[in-house]
Coordinates of C-alpha atoms and ligand atoms in Angstrom, one line a residue:
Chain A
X1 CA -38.5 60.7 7.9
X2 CA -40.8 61.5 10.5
X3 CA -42.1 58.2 11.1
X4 CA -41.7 56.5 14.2
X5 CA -42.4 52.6 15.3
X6 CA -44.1 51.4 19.0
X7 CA -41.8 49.2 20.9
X8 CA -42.2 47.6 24.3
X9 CA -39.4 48.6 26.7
X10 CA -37.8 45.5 27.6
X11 CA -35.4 46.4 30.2
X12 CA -33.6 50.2 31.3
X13 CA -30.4 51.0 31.8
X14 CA -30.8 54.0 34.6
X15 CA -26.8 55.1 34.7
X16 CA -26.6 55.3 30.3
X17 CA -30.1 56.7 30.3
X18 CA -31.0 54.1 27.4
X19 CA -33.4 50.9 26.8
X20 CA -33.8 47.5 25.5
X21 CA -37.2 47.8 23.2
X22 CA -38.8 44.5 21.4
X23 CA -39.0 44.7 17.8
X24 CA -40.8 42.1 16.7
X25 CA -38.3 39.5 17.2
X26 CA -35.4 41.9 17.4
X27 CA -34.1 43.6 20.3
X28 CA -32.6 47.0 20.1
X29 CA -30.7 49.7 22.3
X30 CA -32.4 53.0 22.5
X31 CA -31.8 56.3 24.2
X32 CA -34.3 57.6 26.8
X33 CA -32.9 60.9 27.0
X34 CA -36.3 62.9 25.5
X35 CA -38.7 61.2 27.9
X36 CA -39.5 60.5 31.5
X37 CA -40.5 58.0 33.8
X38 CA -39.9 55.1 31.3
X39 CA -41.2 52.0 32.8
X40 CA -40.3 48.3 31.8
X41 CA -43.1 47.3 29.9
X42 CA -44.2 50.7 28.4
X43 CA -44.4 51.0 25.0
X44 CA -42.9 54.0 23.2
X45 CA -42.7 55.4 19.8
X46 CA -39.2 55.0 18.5
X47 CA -37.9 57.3 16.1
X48 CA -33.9 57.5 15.1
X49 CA -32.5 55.5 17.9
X50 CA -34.3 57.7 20.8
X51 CA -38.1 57.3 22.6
X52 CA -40.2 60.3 21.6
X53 CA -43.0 59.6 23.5
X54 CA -44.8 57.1 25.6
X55 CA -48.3 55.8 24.1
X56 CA -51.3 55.5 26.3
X57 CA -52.6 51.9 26.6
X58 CA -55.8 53.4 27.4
X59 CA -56.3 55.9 25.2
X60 CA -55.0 53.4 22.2
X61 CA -58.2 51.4 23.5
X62 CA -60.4 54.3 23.7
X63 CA -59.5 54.8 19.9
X64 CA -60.5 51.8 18.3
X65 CA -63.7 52.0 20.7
X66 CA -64.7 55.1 19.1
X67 CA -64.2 53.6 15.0
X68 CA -65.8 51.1 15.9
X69 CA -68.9 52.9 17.4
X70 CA -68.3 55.4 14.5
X71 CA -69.0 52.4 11.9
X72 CA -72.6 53.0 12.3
X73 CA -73.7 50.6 9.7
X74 CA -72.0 47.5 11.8
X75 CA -73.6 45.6 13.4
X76 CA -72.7 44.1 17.0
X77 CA -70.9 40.7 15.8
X78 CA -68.8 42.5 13.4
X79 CA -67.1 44.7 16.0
X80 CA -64.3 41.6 16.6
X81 CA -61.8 42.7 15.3
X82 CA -60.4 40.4 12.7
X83 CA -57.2 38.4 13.6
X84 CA -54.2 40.8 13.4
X85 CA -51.7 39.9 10.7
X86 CA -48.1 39.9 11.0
X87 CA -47.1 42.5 8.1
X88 CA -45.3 45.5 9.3
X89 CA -44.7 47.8 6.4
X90 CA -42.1 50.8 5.5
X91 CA -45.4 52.7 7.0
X92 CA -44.1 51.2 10.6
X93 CA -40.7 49.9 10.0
X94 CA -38.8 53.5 9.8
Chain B
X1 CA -47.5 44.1 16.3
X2 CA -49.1 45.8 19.4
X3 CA -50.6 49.4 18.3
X4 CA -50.2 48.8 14.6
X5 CA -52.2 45.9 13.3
X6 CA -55.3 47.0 15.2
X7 CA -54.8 50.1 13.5
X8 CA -55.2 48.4 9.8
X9 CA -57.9 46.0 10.9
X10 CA -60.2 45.8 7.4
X11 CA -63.4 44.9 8.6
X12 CA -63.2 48.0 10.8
X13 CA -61.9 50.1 7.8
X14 CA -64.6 49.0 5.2
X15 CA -67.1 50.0 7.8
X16 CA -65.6 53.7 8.2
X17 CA -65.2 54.0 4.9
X18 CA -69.3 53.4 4.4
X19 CA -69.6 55.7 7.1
X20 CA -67.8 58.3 5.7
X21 CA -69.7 57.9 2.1
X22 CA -73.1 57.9 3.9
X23 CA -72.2 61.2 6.0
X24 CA -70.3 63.3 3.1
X25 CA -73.1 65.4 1.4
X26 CA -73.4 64.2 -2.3
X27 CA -73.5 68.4 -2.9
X28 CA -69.9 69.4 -1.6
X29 CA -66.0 68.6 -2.0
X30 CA -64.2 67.7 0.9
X31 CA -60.3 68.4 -0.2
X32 CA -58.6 67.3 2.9
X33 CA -54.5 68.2 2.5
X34 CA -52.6 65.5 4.6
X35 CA -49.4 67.6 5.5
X36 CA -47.4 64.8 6.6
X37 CA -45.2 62.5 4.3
X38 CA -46.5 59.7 6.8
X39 CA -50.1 59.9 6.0
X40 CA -49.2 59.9 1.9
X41 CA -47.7 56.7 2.4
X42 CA -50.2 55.8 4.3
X43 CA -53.1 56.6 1.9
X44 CA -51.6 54.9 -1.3
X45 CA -50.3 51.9 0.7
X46 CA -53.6 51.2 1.9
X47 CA -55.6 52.5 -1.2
X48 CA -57.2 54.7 1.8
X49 CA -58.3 56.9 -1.7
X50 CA -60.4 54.3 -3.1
X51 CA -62.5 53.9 0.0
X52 CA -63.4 57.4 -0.4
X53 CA -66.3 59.0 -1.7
X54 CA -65.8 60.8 -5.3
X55 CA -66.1 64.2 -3.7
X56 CA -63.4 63.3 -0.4
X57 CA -59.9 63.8 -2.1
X58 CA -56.6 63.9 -0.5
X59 CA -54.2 66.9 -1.1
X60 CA -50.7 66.1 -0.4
X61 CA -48.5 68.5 1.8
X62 CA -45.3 69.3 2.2
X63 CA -44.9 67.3 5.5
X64 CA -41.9 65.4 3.9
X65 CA -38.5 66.8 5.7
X66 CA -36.1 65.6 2.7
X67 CA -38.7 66.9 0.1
X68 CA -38.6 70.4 0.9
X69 CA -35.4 70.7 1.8
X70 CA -33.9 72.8 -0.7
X71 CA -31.5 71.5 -3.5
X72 CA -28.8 74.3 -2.4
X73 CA -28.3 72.9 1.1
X74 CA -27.4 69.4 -0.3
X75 CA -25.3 71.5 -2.5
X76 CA -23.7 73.1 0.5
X77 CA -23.4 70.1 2.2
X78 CA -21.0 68.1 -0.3
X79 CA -19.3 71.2 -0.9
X80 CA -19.0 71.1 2.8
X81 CA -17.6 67.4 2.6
X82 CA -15.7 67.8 -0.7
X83 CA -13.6 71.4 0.5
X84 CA -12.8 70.5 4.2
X85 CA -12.5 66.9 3.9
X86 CA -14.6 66.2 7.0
X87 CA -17.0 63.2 7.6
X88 CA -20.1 63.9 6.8
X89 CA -22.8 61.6 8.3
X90 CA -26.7 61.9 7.8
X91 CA -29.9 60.0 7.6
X92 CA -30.1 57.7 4.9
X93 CA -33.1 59.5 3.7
X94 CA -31.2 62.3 2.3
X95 CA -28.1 60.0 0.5
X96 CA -29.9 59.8 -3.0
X97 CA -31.7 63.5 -3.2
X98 CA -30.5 64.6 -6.4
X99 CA -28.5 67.8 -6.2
X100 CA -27.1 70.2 -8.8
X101 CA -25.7 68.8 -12.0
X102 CA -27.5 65.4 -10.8
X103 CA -24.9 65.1 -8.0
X104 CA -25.7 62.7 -4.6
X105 CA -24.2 62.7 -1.4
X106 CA -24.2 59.0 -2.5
X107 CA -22.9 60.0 -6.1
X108 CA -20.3 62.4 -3.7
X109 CA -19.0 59.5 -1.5
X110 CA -18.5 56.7 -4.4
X111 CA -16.2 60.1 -5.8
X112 CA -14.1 59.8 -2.3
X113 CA -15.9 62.2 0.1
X114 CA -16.4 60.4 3.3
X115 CA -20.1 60.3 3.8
X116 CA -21.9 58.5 6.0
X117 CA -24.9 57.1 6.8
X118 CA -25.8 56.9 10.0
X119 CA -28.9 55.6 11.9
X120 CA -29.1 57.7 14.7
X121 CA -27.2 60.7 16.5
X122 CA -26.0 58.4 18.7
X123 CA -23.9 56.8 15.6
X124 CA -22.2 60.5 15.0
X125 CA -21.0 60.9 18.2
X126 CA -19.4 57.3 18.7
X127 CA -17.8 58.0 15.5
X128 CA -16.3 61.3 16.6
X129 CA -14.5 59.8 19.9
X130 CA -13.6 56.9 17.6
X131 CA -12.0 59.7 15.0
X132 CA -10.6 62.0 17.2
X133 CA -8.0 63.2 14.7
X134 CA -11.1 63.8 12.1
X135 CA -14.0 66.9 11.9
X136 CA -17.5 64.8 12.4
X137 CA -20.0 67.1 10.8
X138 CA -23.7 65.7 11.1
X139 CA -25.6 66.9 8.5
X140 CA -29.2 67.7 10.7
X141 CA -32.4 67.4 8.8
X142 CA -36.2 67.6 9.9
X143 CA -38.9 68.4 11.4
X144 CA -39.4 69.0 15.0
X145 CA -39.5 64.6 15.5
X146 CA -36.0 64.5 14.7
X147 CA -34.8 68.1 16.1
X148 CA -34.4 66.7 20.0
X149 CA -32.1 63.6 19.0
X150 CA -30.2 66.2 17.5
X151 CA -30.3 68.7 20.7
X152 CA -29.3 65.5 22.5
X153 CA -26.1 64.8 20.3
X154 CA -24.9 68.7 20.8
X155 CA -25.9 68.6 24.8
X156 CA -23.5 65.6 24.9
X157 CA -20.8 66.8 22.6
X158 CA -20.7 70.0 24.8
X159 CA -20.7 67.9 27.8
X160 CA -17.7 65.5 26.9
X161 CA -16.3 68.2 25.4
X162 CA -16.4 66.1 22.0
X163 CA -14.0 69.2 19.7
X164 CA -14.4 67.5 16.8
X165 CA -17.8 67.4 16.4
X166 CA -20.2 70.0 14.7
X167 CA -24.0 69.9 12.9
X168 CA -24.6 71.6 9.6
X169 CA -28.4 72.3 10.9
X170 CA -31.6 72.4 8.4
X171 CA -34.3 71.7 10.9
X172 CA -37.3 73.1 10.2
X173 CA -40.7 73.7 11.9
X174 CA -44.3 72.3 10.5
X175 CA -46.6 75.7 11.2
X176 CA -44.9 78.0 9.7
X177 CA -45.1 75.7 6.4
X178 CA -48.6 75.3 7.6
X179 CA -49.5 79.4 7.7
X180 CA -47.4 79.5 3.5
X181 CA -50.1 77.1 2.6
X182 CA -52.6 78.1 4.0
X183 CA -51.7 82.3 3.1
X184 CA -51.4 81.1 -0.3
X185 CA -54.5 79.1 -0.5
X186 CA -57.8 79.8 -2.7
X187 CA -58.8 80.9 -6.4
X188 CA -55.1 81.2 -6.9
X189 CA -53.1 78.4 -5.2
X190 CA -54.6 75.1 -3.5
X191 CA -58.2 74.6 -2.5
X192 CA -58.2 73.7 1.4
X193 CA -61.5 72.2 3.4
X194 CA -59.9 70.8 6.5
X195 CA -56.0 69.3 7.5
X196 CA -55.0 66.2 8.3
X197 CA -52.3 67.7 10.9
X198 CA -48.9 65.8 11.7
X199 CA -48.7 62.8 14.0
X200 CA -45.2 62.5 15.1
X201 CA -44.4 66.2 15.0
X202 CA -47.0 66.4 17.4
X203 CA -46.2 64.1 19.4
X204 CA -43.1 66.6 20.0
X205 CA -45.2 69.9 20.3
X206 CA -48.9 68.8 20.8
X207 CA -51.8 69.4 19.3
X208 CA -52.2 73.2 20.4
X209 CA -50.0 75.1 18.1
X210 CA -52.4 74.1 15.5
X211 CA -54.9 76.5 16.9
X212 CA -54.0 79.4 14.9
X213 CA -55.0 77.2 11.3
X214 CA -58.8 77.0 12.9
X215 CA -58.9 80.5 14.7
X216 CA -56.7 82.5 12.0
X217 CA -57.9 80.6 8.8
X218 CA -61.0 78.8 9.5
X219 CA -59.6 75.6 8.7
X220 CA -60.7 72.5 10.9
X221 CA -57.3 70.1 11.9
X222 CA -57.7 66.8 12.7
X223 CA -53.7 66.1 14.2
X224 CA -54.2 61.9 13.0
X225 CA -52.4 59.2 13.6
X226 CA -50.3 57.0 10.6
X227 CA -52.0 53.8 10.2
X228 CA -54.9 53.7 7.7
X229 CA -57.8 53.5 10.4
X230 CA -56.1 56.8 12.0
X231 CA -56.7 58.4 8.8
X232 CA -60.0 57.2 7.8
X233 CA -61.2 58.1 11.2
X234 CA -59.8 61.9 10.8
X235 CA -61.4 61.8 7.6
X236 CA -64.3 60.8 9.2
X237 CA -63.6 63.9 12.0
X238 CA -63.1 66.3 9.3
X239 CA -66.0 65.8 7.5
X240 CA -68.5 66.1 10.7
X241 CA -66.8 69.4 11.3
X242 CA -67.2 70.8 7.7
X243 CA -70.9 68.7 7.8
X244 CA -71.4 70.9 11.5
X245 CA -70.1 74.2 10.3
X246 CA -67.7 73.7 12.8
X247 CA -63.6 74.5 13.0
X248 CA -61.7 72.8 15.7
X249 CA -58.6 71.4 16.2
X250 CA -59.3 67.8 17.3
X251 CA -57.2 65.0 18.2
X252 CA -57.1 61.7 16.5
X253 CA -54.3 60.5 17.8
X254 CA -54.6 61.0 21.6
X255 CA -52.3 57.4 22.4
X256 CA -49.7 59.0 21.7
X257 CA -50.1 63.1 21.2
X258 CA -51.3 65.5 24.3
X259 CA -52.3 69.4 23.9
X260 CA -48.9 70.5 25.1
X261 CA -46.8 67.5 23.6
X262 CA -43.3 66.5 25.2
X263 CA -42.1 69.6 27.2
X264 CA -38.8 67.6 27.9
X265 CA -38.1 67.6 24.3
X266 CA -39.3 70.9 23.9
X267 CA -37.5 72.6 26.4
X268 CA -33.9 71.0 24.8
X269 CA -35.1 72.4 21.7
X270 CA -35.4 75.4 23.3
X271 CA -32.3 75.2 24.6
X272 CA -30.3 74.0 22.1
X273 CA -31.6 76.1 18.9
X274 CA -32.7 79.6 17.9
X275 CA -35.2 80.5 15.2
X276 CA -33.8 81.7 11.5
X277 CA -35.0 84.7 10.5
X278 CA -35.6 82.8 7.2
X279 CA -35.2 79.5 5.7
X280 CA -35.3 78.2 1.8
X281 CA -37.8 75.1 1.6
X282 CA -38.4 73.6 -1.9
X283 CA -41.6 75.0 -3.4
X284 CA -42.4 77.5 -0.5
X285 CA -39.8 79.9 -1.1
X286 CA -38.1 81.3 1.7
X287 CA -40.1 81.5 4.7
X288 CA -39.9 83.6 7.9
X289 CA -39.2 82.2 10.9
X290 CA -39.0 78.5 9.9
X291 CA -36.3 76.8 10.2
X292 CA -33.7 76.2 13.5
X293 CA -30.0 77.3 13.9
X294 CA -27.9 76.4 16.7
X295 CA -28.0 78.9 19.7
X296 CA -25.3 81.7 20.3
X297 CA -24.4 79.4 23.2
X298 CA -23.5 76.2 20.7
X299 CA -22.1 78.7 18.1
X300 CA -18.9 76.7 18.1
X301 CA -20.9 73.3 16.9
X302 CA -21.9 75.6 14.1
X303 CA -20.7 73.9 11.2
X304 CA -21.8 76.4 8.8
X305 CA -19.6 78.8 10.9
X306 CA -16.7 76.2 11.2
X307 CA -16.1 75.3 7.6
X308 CA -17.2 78.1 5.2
X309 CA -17.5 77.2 1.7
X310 CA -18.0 78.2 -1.7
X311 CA -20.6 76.7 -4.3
X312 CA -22.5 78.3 -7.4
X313 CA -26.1 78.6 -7.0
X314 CA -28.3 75.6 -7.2
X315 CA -29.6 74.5 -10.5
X316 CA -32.9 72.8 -10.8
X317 CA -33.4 70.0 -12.9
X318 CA -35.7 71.3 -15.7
X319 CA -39.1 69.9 -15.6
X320 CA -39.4 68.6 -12.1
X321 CA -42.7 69.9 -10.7
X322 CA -42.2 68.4 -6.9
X323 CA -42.2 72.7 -5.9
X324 CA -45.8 72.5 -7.2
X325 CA -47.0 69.6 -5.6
X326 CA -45.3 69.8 -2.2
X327 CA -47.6 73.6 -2.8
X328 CA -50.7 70.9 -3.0
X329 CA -51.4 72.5 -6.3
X330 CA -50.5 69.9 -8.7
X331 CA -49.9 66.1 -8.6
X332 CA -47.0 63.6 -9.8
X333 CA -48.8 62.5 -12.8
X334 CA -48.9 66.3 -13.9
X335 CA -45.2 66.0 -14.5
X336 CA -43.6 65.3 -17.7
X337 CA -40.8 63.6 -16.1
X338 CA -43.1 61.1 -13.9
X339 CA -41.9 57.2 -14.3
X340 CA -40.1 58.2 -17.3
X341 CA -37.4 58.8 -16.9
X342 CA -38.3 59.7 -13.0
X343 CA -38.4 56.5 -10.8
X344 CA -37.4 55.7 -7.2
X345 CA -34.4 54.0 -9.1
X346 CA -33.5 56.8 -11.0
X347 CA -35.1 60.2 -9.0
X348 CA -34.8 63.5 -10.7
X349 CA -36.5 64.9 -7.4
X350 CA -36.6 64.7 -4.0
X351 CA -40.3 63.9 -4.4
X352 CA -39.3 60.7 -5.9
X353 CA -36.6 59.8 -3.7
X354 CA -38.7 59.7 0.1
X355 CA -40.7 57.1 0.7
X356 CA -42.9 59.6 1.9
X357 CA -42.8 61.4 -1.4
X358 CA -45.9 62.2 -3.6
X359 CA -44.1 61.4 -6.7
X360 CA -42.5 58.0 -4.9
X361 CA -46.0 57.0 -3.1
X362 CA -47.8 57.4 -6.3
X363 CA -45.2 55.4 -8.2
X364 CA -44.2 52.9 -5.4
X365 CA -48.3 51.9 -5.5
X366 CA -48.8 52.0 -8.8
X367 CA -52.6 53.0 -8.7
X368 CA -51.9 55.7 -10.8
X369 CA -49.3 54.5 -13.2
X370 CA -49.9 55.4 -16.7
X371 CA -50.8 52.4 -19.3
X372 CA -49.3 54.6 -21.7
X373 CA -45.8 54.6 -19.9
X374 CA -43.2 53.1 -21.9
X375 CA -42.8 49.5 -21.0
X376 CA -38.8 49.8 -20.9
X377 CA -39.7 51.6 -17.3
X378 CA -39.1 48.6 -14.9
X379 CA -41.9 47.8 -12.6
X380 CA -41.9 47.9 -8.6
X381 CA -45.3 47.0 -7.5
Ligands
SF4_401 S1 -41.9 62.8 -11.0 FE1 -39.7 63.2 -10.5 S2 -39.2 65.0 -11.7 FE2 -41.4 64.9 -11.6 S3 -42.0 66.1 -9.8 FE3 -41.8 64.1 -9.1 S4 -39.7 63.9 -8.4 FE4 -39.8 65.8 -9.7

């Protein structure tokens, strides 16, 4: 119920207030009434058809920087991440 | 997918994972209670659980909107379909939460009530200037995520002056369910080390109204992100605090939640709604200053106040423990009813019916699935 999905902003509609966001291979309208300064090319959390909140490139960096360094046993090679896969579960699809 | 699949990387995980077992002190228990539906899913999807060490164990919450929403309100709600003969629309979430007598807002609808399910609020209001000869009630549910879409629909119902459009309003807000818990933890209800706080609500009001669960009850937060390396690395947060002696509220999820969250959102909330003096929730009882009404100002989009009705009081199916386990102090598999005959294709409770659920995470994943169940009970994993 809470759960909300990253989507890149495709394109904005300034007069309707609402967006075109890329999901996965879909494309979807969604409102942009809850958020501002929505850029073409951010990516936002979607949740019910409306933007909750923009997510920070850098700080989504920043993250995985820090479990990585927080895996103290790894060593150095390790630290690539392995290939991303292409599942997307009820975890991010809702 | 950008922002996810980083997020479930396994090489990455294993190595938190023997992190976490090398840092946790053989000697103590580290019961972390997730609050969030999100992060239950998350745990059993991912078998997060079985990366732990023996003495790190997950408590679930009751951060799951449709599960502690309380039967009577569903019970209201078809009653509100049923007596005025309005269009009821809601998330789909809510369509198979059993109600009294085993009653649905699905089980309502196939019996003629026009129910709908609707995607966004969005959907509600293109219905009602589609159906301007019928009442368009939107049957509001959650936490503060899904409140502002819902401030949104009423700002623009008010604005078009949209007359046949009104919200039968159970929104609730996560600290107040937050201080029950935690008032009602120790010897007697559930043993609490540290909190996995909520993502997405936070995203909505930040990370600082948590303060009050580190100052008030010397609890550590960790507000962590959904995907299984946010929560191993809150884990991982939690226990340095506990290992410290230290009781913070700290940020996991800072890509997407600041301290003082979306004050756009906030402020329509603010707008929009005023606080109930109390509010039912399944399992905590009623609770003070929890839940969201509309404002004096929106009166008239009240439906509560539009379309009285009349219902007897709720009946509880007998055995279903979900009050006790959205409390934290027991689990699914405690419950007679658990996978038989309770599944997600036949829920008793509302635990059973949300994917975000206890009862339907530990059923959904199977980990915990009895051998003895009878093996008439159809699998799902
Ligand atoms: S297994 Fe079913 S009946 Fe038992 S607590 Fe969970 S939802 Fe309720």
């Amino acid at each position: 119920m809470c759960l909300a999905i990253p989507a890149r902003i495709t394109s904005i509609d300034v007069a309707a207030d609402t967006a075109k966001v890329a999901l996965g291979s879909v494309g979807k309208e969604i409102s942009l009434a809850l958020i501002e300064d929505a850029a073409v090319g951010d990516y936002v959390l979607i949740h019910v058809g409306y933007a909750l909140n923009k997510i920070s490139e850098e700080e989504a960096q920043r993250t995985l920087e820090m479990i990585a360094q927080m895996g103290l046993l790894a060593d150095e090679q390790e630290l690539v991440p392995e290939p991303t896969s292409t599942v997307t579960g009820p975890g991010g699809q809702r | 997918m950008k922002y996810i699949d980083e997020f479930r990387d396994k090489g990455l995980a294993r190595r938190l994972a023997e992190t976490i077992a090398a840092e946790a002190h053989p000697g103590r228990d580290y019961r972390l209670m997730e609050f969030c539906g999100g992060h239950t899913h998350a745990i059993f999807r991912y078998g997060v659980q079985h990366l732990m060490p023996p003495n790190l164990s997950f408590i679930h919450g009751p951060g799951c909107p449709v599960c502690v929403l309380p039967m009577a309100r569903i019970d209201h709600a078809i009653a509100l379909a049923t007596q005025h003969d309005v269009t009821l629309c809601t998330y789909g979430d809510l369509m198979r939460v059993p109600a009294s007598e085993r009653k649905s807002l699905l089980k309502a609808k196939a019996d003629g009530a026009d129910i709908r399910m609707i995607y966004s609020t969005q959907d509600v209001l293109r219905i009602a200037r589609e159906n301007p000869d019928r009442q368009v009630v939107f049957f509001a549910i959650g936490f503060e995520t899904t409140t502002p879409p819902t401030a949104v629909a009423v700002k623009t119902a008010r604005a078009e002056g949209l007359t046949n459009f009104s919200v039968f309003c159970n929104h609730v807000l996560t600290p107040s369910a937050l201080q029950t818990i935690l008032s009602t933890a120790g010897p007697d209800g559930v043993q609490l080390d540290g909190i996995l706080g909520p993502s997405h609500v936070s995203t909505l009001i930040g990370s600082r109204p948590y303060r009050f669960v580190a100052e008030q009850f010397g609890v550590p937060v960790v507000i962590a992100g959904f995907e299984p390396l946010d929560v191993m690395q809150s884990a991982l947060m939690l226990v340095r605090q506990l290992n410290d002696g230290r009781c913070e509220v700290e940020n996991q999820y800072t890509r997407a939640v600041s301290e003082e969250g979306n004050r756009k959102a906030q402020a329509l909330i603010d707008e929009v709604f005023r606080i109930r003096p109390e509010f039912e929730w399944r399992g905590l009882g009623f609770l003070p200053n929890s839940a969201l009404a509309l404002d004096d100002a929106y009166a008239d989009l009240d439906a509560e106040e539009r379309f009285p009705v009349e219902f007897a009081p709720a009946k509880e199916i007998k055995g279903c423990e979900c009050p006790a386990i959205l409390r934290g102090v027991k689990t699914p598999t405690d419950c007679k009813l658990f996978g038989n005959p309770c599944t997600p294709d036949n829920p008793m409770g509302s635990c059973m019916v949300s994917s975000e659920g206890a009862c339907a995470a530990y059923w959904s994943y199977g980990r915990f699935r009895a051998a003895s169940l009878q093996p008439k009970v159809e699998s799902r994993s």
